[in-house]
Amino acid sequence: MIRKFVGAVAAALAVLAGLWLMIAPFALGTQPEDADWTDATTTEFFTGLGVAVVGLLGVIAFVLAIYETLVVRGLVVPKPKAEPEPEPEPAPAPPQASSAELASLLAPLVEALREDLNTPSRPGGEHRQNGRGSLVGVEETR
Amino acid sequence: MRAKVGVTALALLFLGGLWLVAAPFAVGYQPRGDEYADATVNDLWVGGGLAGLGFVALVIYAADALRELASRGKHADV
């Protein structure tokens, strides 16, 4: 456990050293501006790049190794992988009234309308208007 | 397995440090007999530090692994 931690710290420091190597020629002024890279700059930059990449790989490897050790010792419980949610079942279609039920429901209304249409117009030109009195009252006075 | 990758990385870092120390003379941007250039000084310090860091980390890793092996051996004897 300790050795893995030491390895992770060393690798992290190596990452920093690699980054420094990449910028050192420009920070120290050994690379003239507006000129091709010198041999020293090329060497330092690409060596630093390699050191940084290898150091990063080392950090990742040691951190994963530490995590593995913690899981084996039971100090860390790995999260269960989220299973894909099952597709929701389509909701059952609401029961639709059959046309026969609908017809039986509307039959009294149709009958009342037909009766109303067949009734001769009232004497005196009285017309029932919407919005005046309740329909029930008008029907009772008829 | 993952620790092996890490140890390999440490070994590569150690070798990279050695390369940095040798690079000014191997590549030729440090003329012989001249005073050390800034790039040479930087490479020597960073390379030396990197090689030392990698070496110490490898030694600690090996020592801890040996200690664990010895501990297992003691328990096995009992």
mmCIF file of N, CA and C in Angstrom, chain A residues 3-54:
data_model
loop_
_atom_site.group_PDB
_atom_site.id
_atom_site.type_symbol
_atom_site.label_atom_id
_atom_site.label_comp_id
_atom_site.label_asym_id
_atom_site.label_seq_id
_atom_site.Cartn_x
_atom_site.Cartn_y
_atom_site.Cartn_z
ATOM 1 N N ARG A 3 4.004 1.466 -0.774
ATOM 2 C CA ARG A 3 4.855 1.550 -1.964
ATOM 3 C C ARG A 3 4.076 2.099 -3.155
ATOM 4 N N LYS A 4 2.809 1.755 -3.228
ATOM 5 C CA LYS A 4 2.004 2.279 -4.337
ATOM 6 C C LYS A 4 1.784 3.782 -4.177
ATOM 7 N N PHE A 5 1.604 4.194 -2.936
ATOM 8 C CA PHE A 5 1.425 5.626 -2.695
ATOM 9 C C PHE A 5 2.696 6.389 -3.057
ATOM 10 N N VAL A 6 3.849 5.840 -2.655
ATOM 11 C CA VAL A 6 5.125 6.480 -2.993
ATOM 12 C C VAL A 6 5.284 6.544 -4.511
ATOM 13 N N GLY A 7 4.927 5.471 -5.183
ATOM 14 C CA GLY A 7 5.018 5.452 -6.634
ATOM 15 C C GLY A 7 4.129 6.502 -7.272
ATOM 16 N N ALA A 8 2.920 6.657 -6.732
ATOM 17 C CA ALA A 8 2.001 7.652 -7.292
ATOM 18 C C ALA A 8 2.555 9.064 -7.107
ATOM 19 N N VAL A 9 3.116 9.322 -5.924
ATOM 20 C CA VAL A 9 3.666 10.662 -5.667
ATOM 21 C C VAL A 9 4.862 10.920 -6.583
ATOM 22 N N ALA A 10 5.727 9.922 -6.723
ATOM 23 C CA ALA A 10 6.902 10.088 -7.587
ATOM 24 C C ALA A 10 6.474 10.332 -9.033
ATOM 25 N N ALA A 11 5.482 9.595 -9.474
ATOM 26 C CA ALA A 11 5.019 9.777 -10.849
ATOM 27 C C ALA A 11 4.397 11.164 -11.035
ATOM 28 N N ALA A 12 3.685 11.635 -10.014
ATOM 29 C CA ALA A 12 3.087 12.976 -10.110
ATOM 30 C C ALA A 12 4.183 14.043 -10.199
ATOM 31 N N LEU A 13 5.234 13.877 -9.404
ATOM 32 C CA LEU A 13 6.349 14.831 -9.484
ATOM 33 C C LEU A 13 7.016 14.767 -10.859
ATOM 34 N N ALA A 14 7.076 13.575 -11.417
ATOM 35 C CA ALA A 14 7.664 13.432 -12.751
ATOM 36 C C ALA A 14 6.823 14.165 -13.800
ATOM 37 N N VAL A 15 5.511 14.137 -13.620
ATOM 38 C CA VAL A 15 4.644 14.887 -14.551
ATOM 39 C C VAL A 15 4.994 16.374 -14.506
ATOM 40 N N LEU A 16 5.160 16.878 -13.291
ATOM 41 C CA LEU A 16 5.518 18.303 -13.164
ATOM 42 C C LEU A 16 6.881 18.584 -13.805
ATOM 43 N N ALA A 17 7.828 17.678 -13.579
ATOM 44 C CA ALA A 17 9.156 17.868 -14.173
ATOM 45 C C ALA A 17 9.065 17.863 -15.701
ATOM 46 N N GLY A 18 8.230 16.981 -16.233
ATOM 47 C CA GLY A 18 8.072 16.935 -17.683
ATOM 48 C C GLY A 18 7.477 18.223 -18.229
ATOM 49 N N LEU A 19 6.490 18.747 -17.532
ATOM 50 C CA LEU A 19 5.889 20.014 -17.986
ATOM 51 C C LEU A 19 6.916 21.150 -17.932
ATOM 52 N N TRP A 20 7.722 21.148 -16.886
ATOM 53 C CA TRP A 20 8.757 22.181 -16.787
ATOM 54 C C TRP A 20 9.749 22.046 -17.943
ATOM 55 N N LEU A 21 10.120 20.835 -18.261
ATOM 56 C CA LEU A 21 11.077 20.653 -19.354
ATOM 57 C C LEU A 21 10.518 21.192 -20.674
ATOM 58 N N MET A 22 9.201 21.059 -20.845
ATOM 59 C CA MET A 22 8.603 21.512 -22.103
ATOM 60 C C MET A 22 8.648 23.038 -22.240
ATOM 61 N N ILE A 23 8.533 23.721 -21.118
ATOM 62 C CA ILE A 23 8.492 25.194 -21.207
ATOM 63 C C ILE A 23 9.829 25.830 -20.873
ATOM 64 N N ALA A 24 10.774 25.023 -20.389
ATOM 65 C CA ALA A 24 12.045 25.585 -19.904
ATOM 66 C C ALA A 24 12.789 26.400 -20.965
ATOM 67 N N PRO A 25 12.908 25.929 -22.216
ATOM 68 C CA PRO A 25 13.677 26.722 -23.188
ATOM 69 C C PRO A 25 13.109 28.122 -23.393
ATOM 70 N N PHE A 26 11.797 28.236 -23.287
ATOM 71 C CA PHE A 26 11.165 29.549 -23.489
ATOM 72 C C PHE A 26 11.213 30.366 -22.204
ATOM 73 N N ALA A 27 11.094 29.667 -21.069
ATOM 74 C CA ALA A 27 11.131 30.389 -19.796
ATOM 75 C C ALA A 27 12.535 30.880 -19.478
ATOM 76 N N LEU A 28 13.532 30.094 -19.822
ATOM 77 C CA LEU A 28 14.914 30.488 -19.512
ATOM 78 C C LEU A 28 15.522 31.374 -20.592
ATOM 79 N N GLY A 29 14.837 31.457 -21.720
ATOM 80 C CA GLY A 29 15.329 32.314 -22.783
ATOM 81 C C GLY A 29 16.427 31.682 -23.622
ATOM 82 N N THR A 30 16.602 30.387 -23.542
ATOM 83 C CA THR A 30 17.635 29.742 -24.367
ATOM 84 C C THR A 30 17.156 29.514 -25.797
ATOM 85 N N GLN A 31 15.855 29.678 -26.026
ATOM 86 C CA GLN A 31 15.312 29.554 -27.374
ATOM 87 C C GLN A 31 15.038 30.957 -27.911
ATOM 88 N N PRO A 32 15.812 31.395 -28.922
ATOM 89 C CA PRO A 32 15.580 32.744 -29.461
ATOM 90 C C PRO A 32 14.188 32.845 -30.099
ATOM 91 N N GLU A 33 13.590 33.997 -29.925
ATOM 92 C CA GLU A 33 12.264 34.201 -30.514
ATOM 93 C C GLU A 33 12.375 34.323 -32.036
ATOM 94 N N ASP A 34 11.315 33.906 -32.699
ATOM 95 C CA ASP A 34 11.226 34.000 -34.159
ATOM 96 C C ASP A 34 12.385 33.277 -34.848
ATOM 97 N N ALA A 35 12.781 32.179 -34.287
ATOM 98 C CA ALA A 35 13.856 31.384 -34.891
ATOM 99 C C ALA A 35 13.489 29.909 -34.787
ATOM 100 N N ASP A 36 14.094 29.121 -35.649
ATOM 101 C CA ASP A 36 13.834 27.684 -35.570
ATOM 102 C C ASP A 36 14.306 27.153 -34.222
ATOM 103 N N TRP A 37 13.670 26.064 -33.846
ATOM 104 C CA TRP A 37 14.049 25.480 -32.558
ATOM 105 C C TRP A 37 15.487 24.968 -32.633
ATOM 106 N N THR A 38 16.220 25.258 -31.571
ATOM 107 C CA THR A 38 17.590 24.744 -31.491
ATOM 108 C C THR A 38 17.560 23.275 -31.070
ATOM 109 N N ASP A 39 18.721 22.652 -31.139
ATOM 110 C CA ASP A 39 18.797 21.249 -30.720
ATOM 111 C C ASP A 39 18.417 21.090 -29.246
ATOM 112 N N ALA A 40 18.865 22.040 -28.457
ATOM 113 C CA ALA A 40 18.569 21.957 -27.020
ATOM 114 C C ALA A 40 17.066 22.052 -26.783
ATOM 115 N N THR A 41 16.412 22.977 -27.492
ATOM 116 C CA THR A 41 14.966 23.140 -27.319
ATOM 117 C C THR A 41 14.222 21.871 -27.747
ATOM 118 N N THR A 42 14.587 21.341 -28.901
ATOM 119 C CA THR A 42 13.914 20.138 -29.390
ATOM 120 C C THR A 42 14.100 18.976 -28.413
ATOM 121 N N THR A 43 15.306 18.821 -27.943
ATOM 122 C CA THR A 43 15.582 17.718 -27.012
ATOM 123 C C THR A 43 14.787 17.880 -25.723
ATOM 124 N N GLU A 44 14.827 19.077 -25.161
ATOM 125 C CA GLU A 44 14.136 19.290 -23.883
ATOM 126 C C GLU A 44 12.627 19.164 -24.046
ATOM 127 N N PHE A 45 12.104 19.714 -25.138
ATOM 128 C CA PHE A 45 10.647 19.691 -25.304
ATOM 129 C C PHE A 45 10.137 18.256 -25.441
ATOM 130 N N PHE A 46 10.746 17.495 -26.330
ATOM 131 C CA PHE A 46 10.204 16.145 -26.567
ATOM 132 C C PHE A 46 10.546 15.187 -25.423
ATOM 133 N N THR A 47 11.672 15.405 -24.778
ATOM 134 C CA THR A 47 11.940 14.593 -23.583
ATOM 135 C C THR A 47 10.934 14.926 -22.482
ATOM 136 N N GLY A 48 10.645 16.198 -22.319
ATOM 137 C CA GLY A 48 9.653 16.591 -21.319
ATOM 138 C C GLY A 48 8.278 16.030 -21.632
ATOM 139 N N LEU A 49 7.942 16.029 -22.930
ATOM 140 C CA LEU A 49 6.641 15.473 -23.312
ATOM 141 C C LEU A 49 6.563 13.984 -22.946
ATOM 142 N N GLY A 50 7.625 13.269 -23.262
ATOM 143 C CA GLY A 50 7.637 11.842 -22.913
ATOM 144 C C GLY A 50 7.587 11.616 -21.418
ATOM 145 N N VAL A 51 8.341 12.411 -20.678
ATOM 146 C CA VAL A 51 8.347 12.256 -19.218
ATOM 147 C C VAL A 51 6.948 12.538 -18.649
ATOM 148 N N ALA A 52 6.313 13.574 -19.167
ATOM 149 C CA ALA A 52 4.978 13.916 -18.662
ATOM 150 C C ALA A 52 3.971 12.803 -18.970
ATOM 151 N N VAL A 53 4.026 12.262 -20.176
ATOM 152 C CA VAL A 53 3.066 11.210 -20.548
ATOM 153 C C VAL A 53 3.309 9.946 -19.722
ATOM 154 N N VAL A 54 4.576 9.551 -19.610
ATOM 155 C CA VAL A 54 4.882 8.346 -18.820
ATOM 156 C C VAL A 54 4.521 8.565 -17.351
#
